[in-house]
Structure formats: structure tokens, C-alpha cells
Amino acid sequence: MKTVGIIGGTGAMGGLFAPVFSRAGFDVEISGRTTPLSNRDLAMDSDIVIISVPIRETVKVIEEIAPFLSADQVLCDFTSLKVKPIAAMLGTPAQVLGLHPMFGPGVASLAGQTVIATPARCASPVCTEILDVFRNEGARVTITTPEEHDRIMAVIQGLMHFSTLVVAETMRSAGVSPVEMQRFTSPVYRIETGIVGRILGQEADLYGPILQENPEVGRIVSSFVQASERLAEIVTGGDTGKFDAFFAANREFFLPVIPESTDVTDRLIASLVNP
């Protein structure tokens, strides 16, 4: 039986995946700040080593265990960024498979969730064996490169988190409390403000590195600011034609996903109205 060692296995994400690998037939060991098993011990004893620690600690942990890894092991990570961690893992002799679960540890199961994989130096049979663990749990696996991952994440995570925090800051500056807003909002606006509350209900060190350590985010943030300025000029200028053109251009861009988006949000609204 192969052994999967999860560094950071006492944390929420590591704790989510330990039983996933157990169900797949692997012997699972974990290390953390309070475990008798050290990161070094786990790295030496495991066939597959998965690093599940905060983003800012990932490279440091990779460097810590690098001297104890061999070419017949597989080294993985669960980090939300990929270029820097993959580069660090390639500095070890191990096979390398980057992983990014696109969900938090609070999910009930992996069914319907997405796991992104960035195989950097991993034999195909070994890579398939690991990715099939997620597929067999009902997850969708998207395979890409570290560079493409970080470029897309700059939009999916970087832009969305940045704009959400701007919304929160704007509401705070305007002095309109979320509690007061609840008396006026319909379900669709409760969903929008709920996303803001969901993010702010977590820790800053989860979102800070996603925004500050992905080199692609700066370009996206600049585009966001420019788009905001263009729209602000149109709104304050009161030119109906310019607003219609702005709206139409973006509707055309989103056209392929509008039906699905409408269906998904209609079902979310219905669940709030009729729980």
C-alpha cells in the first residue's frame, strides 16, 4: 500500500483530503505543528508528499524537506499559486505535481468541485493515479501549466477578491451598514452582499497572498481601475448612448454564459425564497 503524507494535515484543508486518500486505498500520515511526526519524518516515509500549508509558508516548507526526498517520490502542493511553488518543487529530485482545489475545506464532498492540476515533472501513470483519486470522488480535474494557472487565477481569484474588497470598503466609506441594507435588499442582492460577508468572515492571510504574491494580479488590478474610471465617467456624464454601448459590449462578451448564469442565480434566489 502506498503512503500519502500530508504536511499541514492537521489544518482544515489537509483534514478534508486525508479521508479522501484513505478511501482511495492509501495509507495516510500527517504532520503539523503539534504532531509527533515531523515534516522530515513524513517526507522520508511517504511515497506521495502533499504540502497543505498557507501560501507564504509553502516554499519554506518545500526547502525544508527537499534534502530528504528522492526521485521515486511524488511531491504535490495545494497552494492557490503555482509558478513559485512549482519552481521550488522542481529544485528537489522528486516528481512534481501541482494541485489547486478550487474550494474551501467546508465542502460536504468533492462531487461537482474542481481541482486544477499542473503536472511539471510527473510520469503519466503516477499522475493519473493521483488525479483519479479526485475524479472518483466526483471532482472535475482541469490540467494546465503553472503559468496559465496563475494568469487565470489573477482574474478568477485576484479580480473577484479585489473587487469584493473594494465593494466592502466603499460601503464602509459611505456609511451604509450591511445590517441596515438587509431591510431593503431582495434575494439577489442578499447573494451579492453575502459574498462580501463570506470573504470578510475569513482571515486576511488567506486573501493577502493571492492578491499580493501573484505577479499577474497587478496587471488585472490596473485594468479594473481603468474600467472603473471609464464607467464612472459615463455614469457621472449622464450620456445614455455611451452607457448603452458600454453595457452592450460587455453583454456580448458574456453572451455564451448568460443562460447558465441566469439559471444558476434563479435557483439560488429560489432557495432563499423557499428554503
PDB file of C-alpha atoms in Angstrom, residues 29-242:
ATOM      1  CA  GLU A  29       0.081  10.085   7.525  1.00  0.00           C
ATOM      2  CA  ILE A  30       0.015  13.721   8.598  1.00  0.00           C
ATOM      3  CA  SER A  31       2.390  16.205  10.137  1.00  0.00           C
ATOM      4  CA  GLY A  32       1.719  19.572  11.696  1.00  0.00           C
ATOM      5  CA  ARG A  33       2.886  21.889  14.427  1.00  0.00           C
ATOM      6  CA  THR A  34       1.556  19.609  17.170  1.00  0.00           C
ATOM      7  CA  THR A  35       2.100  16.113  15.733  1.00  0.00           C
ATOM      8  CA  PRO A  36       4.764  13.666  16.916  1.00  0.00           C
ATOM      9  CA  LEU A  37       5.633  13.068  13.255  1.00  0.00           C
ATOM     10  CA  SER A  38       7.875  15.820  11.877  1.00  0.00           C
ATOM     11  CA  ASN A  39       7.851  17.159   8.321  1.00  0.00           C
ATOM     12  CA  ARG A  40      11.215  15.495   7.811  1.00  0.00           C
ATOM     13  CA  ASP A  41       9.930  12.116   9.006  1.00  0.00           C
ATOM     14  CA  LEU A  42       6.895  12.372   6.774  1.00  0.00           C
ATOM     15  CA  ALA A  43       8.986  13.371   3.753  1.00  0.00           C
ATOM     16  CA  MET A  44      11.273  10.398   4.213  1.00  0.00           C
ATOM     17  CA  ASP A  45       8.478   7.862   4.794  1.00  0.00           C
ATOM     18  CA  SER A  46       5.856   8.805   2.183  1.00  0.00           C
ATOM     19  CA  ASP A  47       5.515   7.780  -1.445  1.00  0.00           C
ATOM     20  CA  ILE A  48       3.435  10.881  -2.144  1.00  0.00           C
ATOM     21  CA  VAL A  49       4.070  14.069  -0.169  1.00  0.00           C
ATOM     22  CA  ILE A  50       1.417  16.807  -0.233  1.00  0.00           C
ATOM     23  CA  ILE A  51       2.119  20.249   1.195  1.00  0.00           C
ATOM     24  CA  SER A  52      -1.029  21.848   2.588  1.00  0.00           C
ATOM     25  CA  VAL A  53       0.155  24.968   4.399  1.00  0.00           C
ATOM     26  CA  PRO A  54      -0.523  28.711   3.983  1.00  0.00           C
ATOM     27  CA  ILE A  55       0.782  30.237   0.744  1.00  0.00           C
ATOM     28  CA  ARG A  56       3.502  32.280   2.418  1.00  0.00           C
ATOM     29  CA  GLU A  57       4.896  29.165   4.128  1.00  0.00           C
ATOM     30  CA  THR A  58       4.811  26.817   1.129  1.00  0.00           C
ATOM     31  CA  VAL A  59       8.221  27.493  -0.427  1.00  0.00           C
ATOM     32  CA  LYS A  60       9.862  27.454   3.008  1.00  0.00           C
ATOM     33  CA  VAL A  61       8.398  24.015   3.734  1.00  0.00           C
ATOM     34  CA  ILE A  62       9.483  22.716   0.316  1.00  0.00           C
ATOM     35  CA  GLU A  63      13.045  23.865   1.015  1.00  0.00           C
ATOM     36  CA  GLU A  64      12.871  22.282   4.493  1.00  0.00           C
ATOM     37  CA  ILE A  65      12.064  18.799   3.183  1.00  0.00           C
ATOM     38  CA  ALA A  66      13.999  18.944  -0.119  1.00  0.00           C
ATOM     39  CA  PRO A  67      17.140  17.177   1.246  1.00  0.00           C
ATOM     40  CA  PHE A  68      15.060  14.166   2.327  1.00  0.00           C
ATOM     41  CA  LEU A  69      13.215  13.492  -0.948  1.00  0.00           C
ATOM     42  CA  SER A  70      14.154  11.050  -3.696  1.00  0.00           C
ATOM     43  CA  ALA A  71      13.362  10.603  -7.379  1.00  0.00           C
ATOM     44  CA  ASP A  72      10.878   7.794  -6.737  1.00  0.00           C
ATOM     45  CA  GLN A  73       8.624  10.039  -4.654  1.00  0.00           C
ATOM     46  CA  VAL A  74       5.937  12.484  -5.820  1.00  0.00           C
ATOM     47  CA  LEU A  75       5.778  15.980  -4.363  1.00  0.00           C
ATOM     48  CA  CYS A  76       2.490  17.928  -4.545  1.00  0.00           C
ATOM     49  CA  ASP A  77       1.049  21.100  -3.070  1.00  0.00           C
ATOM     50  CA  PHE A  78      -2.433  22.539  -2.502  1.00  0.00           C
ATOM     51  CA  THR A  79      -1.403  26.171  -2.973  1.00  0.00           C
ATOM     52  CA  SER A  80      -3.554  28.793  -4.725  1.00  0.00           C
ATOM     53  CA  LEU A  81      -0.483  29.964  -6.673  1.00  0.00           C
ATOM     54  CA  LYS A  82       1.594  27.718  -8.842  1.00  0.00           C
ATOM     55  CA  VAL A  83       4.622  29.315 -10.543  1.00  0.00           C
ATOM     56  CA  LYS A  84       6.710  29.883  -7.408  1.00  0.00           C
ATOM     57  CA  PRO A  85       5.799  26.635  -5.595  1.00  0.00           C
ATOM     58  CA  ILE A  86       6.366  24.554  -8.742  1.00  0.00           C
ATOM     59  CA  ALA A  87       9.775  26.163  -9.290  1.00  0.00           C
ATOM     60  CA  ALA A  88      10.718  25.332  -5.705  1.00  0.00           C
ATOM     61  CA  MET A  89       9.481  21.735  -6.005  1.00  0.00           C
ATOM     62  CA  LEU A  90      11.446  21.268  -9.225  1.00  0.00           C
ATOM     63  CA  GLY A  91      14.533  22.046  -7.159  1.00  0.00           C
ATOM     64  CA  THR A  92      14.054  18.683  -5.424  1.00  0.00           C
ATOM     65  CA  PRO A  93      14.720  15.271  -7.003  1.00  0.00           C
ATOM     66  CA  ALA A  94      11.074  14.216  -6.637  1.00  0.00           C
ATOM     67  CA  GLN A  95       8.426  14.016  -9.308  1.00  0.00           C
ATOM     68  CA  VAL A  96       6.274  17.162  -9.188  1.00  0.00           C
ATOM     69  CA  LEU A  97       2.505  17.601  -9.483  1.00  0.00           C
ATOM     70  CA  GLY A  98       0.974  20.924  -8.501  1.00  0.00           C
ATOM     71  CA  LEU A  99      -2.620  20.833  -7.257  1.00  0.00           C
ATOM     72  CA  HIS A 100      -5.127  23.582  -6.514  1.00  0.00           C
ATOM     73  CA  PRO A 101      -8.507  22.615  -5.058  1.00  0.00           C
ATOM     74  CA  MET A 102     -10.884  25.397  -6.148  1.00  0.00           C
ATOM     75  CA  PHE A 103     -12.950  25.175  -2.976  1.00  0.00           C
ATOM     76  CA  GLY A 104     -12.623  25.553   0.743  1.00  0.00           C
ATOM     77  CA  PRO A 105     -12.488  22.890   3.437  1.00  0.00           C
ATOM     78  CA  GLY A 106     -16.152  23.378   4.319  1.00  0.00           C
ATOM     79  CA  VAL A 107     -17.500  21.432   1.323  1.00  0.00           C
ATOM     80  CA  ALA A 108     -19.542  18.327   2.096  1.00  0.00           C
ATOM     81  CA  SER A 109     -17.795  16.324  -0.641  1.00  0.00           C
ATOM     82  CA  LEU A 110     -15.659  16.701  -3.763  1.00  0.00           C
ATOM     83  CA  ALA A 111     -18.630  15.954  -6.018  1.00  0.00           C
ATOM     84  CA  GLY A 112     -19.092  18.769  -8.523  1.00  0.00           C
ATOM     85  CA  GLN A 113     -15.955  20.583  -7.357  1.00  0.00           C
ATOM     86  CA  THR A 114     -12.904  21.500  -9.458  1.00  0.00           C
ATOM     87  CA  VAL A 115      -9.293  20.525  -8.822  1.00  0.00           C
ATOM     88  CA  ILE A 116      -6.666  22.166 -11.023  1.00  0.00           C
ATOM     89  CA  ALA A 117      -3.531  20.145 -11.748  1.00  0.00           C
ATOM     90  CA  THR A 118      -0.200  21.395 -13.082  1.00  0.00           C
ATOM     91  CA  PRO A 119       1.990  18.359 -13.797  1.00  0.00           C
ATOM     92  CA  ALA A 120       5.541  19.664 -14.055  1.00  0.00           C
ATOM     93  CA  ARG A 121       7.677  16.521 -13.832  1.00  0.00           C
ATOM     94  CA  CYS A 122       5.401  13.596 -13.221  1.00  0.00           C
ATOM     95  CA  ALA A 123       5.231  10.235 -15.010  1.00  0.00           C
ATOM     96  CA  SER A 124       1.864   9.784 -16.677  1.00  0.00           C
ATOM     97  CA  PRO A 125       0.779   6.631 -14.774  1.00  0.00           C
ATOM     98  CA  VAL A 126       1.652   8.221 -11.435  1.00  0.00           C
ATOM     99  CA  CYS A 127      -0.077  11.470 -12.330  1.00  0.00           C
ATOM    100  CA  THR A 128      -3.190   9.622 -13.462  1.00  0.00           C
ATOM    101  CA  GLU A 129      -3.270   7.542 -10.281  1.00  0.00           C
ATOM    102  CA  ILE A 130      -3.333  10.665  -8.113  1.00  0.00           C
ATOM    103  CA  LEU A 131      -5.801  12.618 -10.241  1.00  0.00           C
ATOM    104  CA  ASP A 132      -8.147   9.631 -10.391  1.00  0.00           C
ATOM    105  CA  VAL A 133      -8.496   9.907  -6.608  1.00  0.00           C
ATOM    106  CA  PHE A 134     -10.280  13.228  -7.151  1.00  0.00           C
ATOM    107  CA  ARG A 135     -12.204  12.079 -10.217  1.00  0.00           C
ATOM    108  CA  ASN A 136     -13.507   9.036  -8.365  1.00  0.00           C
ATOM    109  CA  GLU A 137     -14.858  11.371  -5.672  1.00  0.00           C
ATOM    110  CA  GLY A 138     -16.834  13.253  -8.334  1.00  0.00           C
ATOM    111  CA  ALA A 139     -14.468  16.177  -8.858  1.00  0.00           C
ATOM    112  CA  ARG A 140     -13.615  17.694 -12.227  1.00  0.00           C
ATOM    113  CA  VAL A 141      -9.870  17.865 -12.912  1.00  0.00           C
ATOM    114  CA  THR A 142      -8.548  20.692 -15.097  1.00  0.00           C
ATOM    115  CA  ILE A 143      -4.977  20.251 -16.325  1.00  0.00           C
ATOM    116  CA  THR A 144      -2.875  23.295 -17.210  1.00  0.00           C
ATOM    117  CA  THR A 145       0.578  24.850 -16.806  1.00  0.00           C
ATOM    118  CA  PRO A 146       1.738  26.821 -13.749  1.00  0.00           C
ATOM    119  CA  GLU A 147       1.954  29.986 -15.844  1.00  0.00           C
ATOM    120  CA  GLU A 148      -1.541  29.618 -17.290  1.00  0.00           C
ATOM    121  CA  HIS A 149      -2.885  28.766 -13.851  1.00  0.00           C
ATOM    122  CA  ASP A 150      -1.573  31.966 -12.293  1.00  0.00           C
ATOM    123  CA  ARG A 151      -2.745  34.056 -15.264  1.00  0.00           C
ATOM    124  CA  ILE A 152      -6.312  32.723 -14.989  1.00  0.00           C
ATOM    125  CA  MET A 153      -6.301  32.877 -11.184  1.00  0.00           C
ATOM    126  CA  ALA A 154      -5.404  36.568 -11.401  1.00  0.00           C
ATOM    127  CA  VAL A 155      -8.925  37.003 -12.801  1.00  0.00           C
ATOM    128  CA  ILE A 156     -10.916  34.248 -11.068  1.00  0.00           C
ATOM    129  CA  GLN A 157      -9.477  34.915  -7.623  1.00  0.00           C
ATOM    130  CA  GLY A 158      -7.482  38.145  -7.864  1.00  0.00           C
ATOM    131  CA  LEU A 159     -10.056  40.282  -9.675  1.00  0.00           C
ATOM    132  CA  MET A 160     -13.026  38.859  -7.804  1.00  0.00           C
ATOM    133  CA  HIS A 161     -11.450  39.212  -4.354  1.00  0.00           C
ATOM    134  CA  PHE A 162     -10.113  42.687  -5.169  1.00  0.00           C
ATOM    135  CA  SER A 163     -13.469  43.956  -6.445  1.00  0.00           C
ATOM    136  CA  THR A 164     -15.289  42.403  -3.474  1.00  0.00           C
ATOM    137  CA  LEU A 165     -12.995  44.157  -1.019  1.00  0.00           C
ATOM    138  CA  VAL A 166     -13.467  47.430  -2.920  1.00  0.00           C
ATOM    139  CA  VAL A 167     -17.238  46.999  -2.548  1.00  0.00           C
ATOM    140  CA  ALA A 168     -16.816  46.463   1.203  1.00  0.00           C
ATOM    141  CA  GLU A 169     -14.557  49.488   1.561  1.00  0.00           C
ATOM    142  CA  THR A 170     -16.938  51.655  -0.467  1.00  0.00           C
ATOM    143  CA  MET A 171     -19.904  50.628   1.689  1.00  0.00           C
ATOM    144  CA  ARG A 172     -17.897  51.343   4.832  1.00  0.00           C
ATOM    145  CA  SER A 173     -16.814  54.754   3.495  1.00  0.00           C
ATOM    146  CA  ALA A 174     -20.403  55.567   2.501  1.00  0.00           C
ATOM    147  CA  GLY A 175     -21.579  54.736   5.995  1.00  0.00           C
ATOM    148  CA  VAL A 176     -24.271  52.319   4.793  1.00  0.00           C
ATOM    149  CA  SER A 177     -24.150  49.357   7.164  1.00  0.00           C
ATOM    150  CA  PRO A 178     -24.823  45.835   5.897  1.00  0.00           C
ATOM    151  CA  VAL A 179     -27.324  45.404   8.730  1.00  0.00           C
ATOM    152  CA  GLU A 180     -29.288  48.422   7.534  1.00  0.00           C
ATOM    153  CA  MET A 181     -29.141  47.166   3.945  1.00  0.00           C
ATOM    154  CA  GLN A 182     -30.811  43.888   4.865  1.00  0.00           C
ATOM    155  CA  ARG A 183     -34.116  45.668   5.370  1.00  0.00           C
ATOM    156  CA  PHE A 184     -34.051  46.859   1.761  1.00  0.00           C
ATOM    157  CA  THR A 185     -32.476  44.015  -0.202  1.00  0.00           C
ATOM    158  CA  SER A 186     -34.170  41.358  -2.302  1.00  0.00           C
ATOM    159  CA  PRO A 187     -32.686  37.831  -2.533  1.00  0.00           C
ATOM    160  CA  VAL A 188     -30.429  38.661  -5.489  1.00  0.00           C
ATOM    161  CA  TYR A 189     -28.778  41.500  -3.561  1.00  0.00           C
ATOM    162  CA  ARG A 190     -28.521  39.278  -0.497  1.00  0.00           C
ATOM    163  CA  ILE A 191     -26.465  36.897  -2.632  1.00  0.00           C
ATOM    164  CA  GLU A 192     -24.154  39.716  -3.736  1.00  0.00           C
ATOM    165  CA  THR A 193     -23.650  41.123  -0.229  1.00  0.00           C
ATOM    166  CA  GLY A 194     -23.405  37.567   1.083  1.00  0.00           C
ATOM    167  CA  ILE A 195     -20.251  37.030  -0.989  1.00  0.00           C
ATOM    168  CA  VAL A 196     -18.720  40.116   0.623  1.00  0.00           C
ATOM    169  CA  GLY A 197     -19.596  38.846   4.088  1.00  0.00           C
ATOM    170  CA  ARG A 198     -18.326  35.361   3.287  1.00  0.00           C
ATOM    171  CA  ILE A 199     -14.883  36.645   2.312  1.00  0.00           C
ATOM    172  CA  LEU A 200     -14.627  39.026   5.259  1.00  0.00           C
ATOM    173  CA  GLY A 201     -15.633  36.202   7.577  1.00  0.00           C
ATOM    174  CA  GLN A 202     -12.306  34.510   6.857  1.00  0.00           C
ATOM    175  CA  GLU A 203      -8.710  35.520   7.557  1.00  0.00           C
ATOM    176  CA  ALA A 204      -6.717  38.238   5.785  1.00  0.00           C
ATOM    177  CA  ASP A 205      -3.734  35.925   5.339  1.00  0.00           C
ATOM    178  CA  LEU A 206      -5.829  33.723   3.053  1.00  0.00           C
ATOM    179  CA  TYR A 207      -6.560  36.540   0.587  1.00  0.00           C
ATOM    180  CA  GLY A 208      -3.494  38.762   1.000  1.00  0.00           C
ATOM    181  CA  PRO A 209      -1.063  36.337  -0.679  1.00  0.00           C
ATOM    182  CA  ILE A 210      -3.497  35.593  -3.516  1.00  0.00           C
ATOM    183  CA  LEU A 211      -3.587  39.317  -4.308  1.00  0.00           C
ATOM    184  CA  GLN A 212      -0.031  40.294  -3.408  1.00  0.00           C
ATOM    185  CA  GLU A 213       2.109  37.323  -4.467  1.00  0.00           C
ATOM    186  CA  ASN A 214       0.653  36.504  -7.880  1.00  0.00           C
ATOM    187  CA  PRO A 215       2.640  38.736 -10.288  1.00  0.00           C
ATOM    188  CA  GLU A 216      -0.269  38.646 -12.755  1.00  0.00           C
ATOM    189  CA  VAL A 217      -2.653  40.384 -10.347  1.00  0.00           C
ATOM    190  CA  GLY A 218      -1.091  43.842 -10.712  1.00  0.00           C
ATOM    191  CA  ARG A 219      -1.978  43.995 -14.394  1.00  0.00           C
ATOM    192  CA  ILE A 220      -5.552  42.896 -13.690  1.00  0.00           C
ATOM    193  CA  VAL A 221      -5.962  45.425 -10.883  1.00  0.00           C
ATOM    194  CA  SER A 222      -4.765  48.186 -13.226  1.00  0.00           C
ATOM    195  CA  SER A 223      -7.344  47.082 -15.798  1.00  0.00           C
ATOM    196  CA  PHE A 224     -10.029  47.129 -13.095  1.00  0.00           C
ATOM    197  CA  VAL A 225      -9.138  50.682 -12.086  1.00  0.00           C
ATOM    198  CA  GLN A 226      -9.169  51.833 -15.720  1.00  0.00           C
ATOM    199  CA  ALA A 227     -12.535  50.166 -16.353  1.00  0.00           C
ATOM    200  CA  SER A 228     -13.925  51.770 -13.190  1.00  0.00           C
ATOM    201  CA  GLU A 229     -12.740  55.166 -14.337  1.00  0.00           C
ATOM    202  CA  ARG A 230     -14.318  54.711 -17.792  1.00  0.00           C
ATOM    203  CA  LEU A 231     -17.642  53.668 -16.312  1.00  0.00           C
ATOM    204  CA  ALA A 232     -17.519  56.412 -13.669  1.00  0.00           C
ATOM    205  CA  GLU A 233     -17.073  58.998 -16.425  1.00  0.00           C
ATOM    206  CA  ILE A 234     -20.034  57.560 -18.342  1.00  0.00           C
ATOM    207  CA  VAL A 235     -22.259  57.423 -15.262  1.00  0.00           C
ATOM    208  CA  THR A 236     -21.448  60.902 -13.982  1.00  0.00           C
ATOM    209  CA  GLY A 237     -21.630  62.335 -17.509  1.00  0.00           C
ATOM    210  CA  GLY A 238     -25.185  61.090 -17.973  1.00  0.00           C
ATOM    211  CA  ASP A 239     -24.652  60.073 -21.626  1.00  0.00           C
ATOM    212  CA  THR A 240     -27.270  57.350 -22.240  1.00  0.00           C
ATOM    213  CA  GLY A 241     -25.747  56.318 -25.568  1.00  0.00           C
ATOM    214  CA  LYS A 242     -22.298  55.740 -24.059  1.00  0.00           C
TER     215      LYS A 242
END
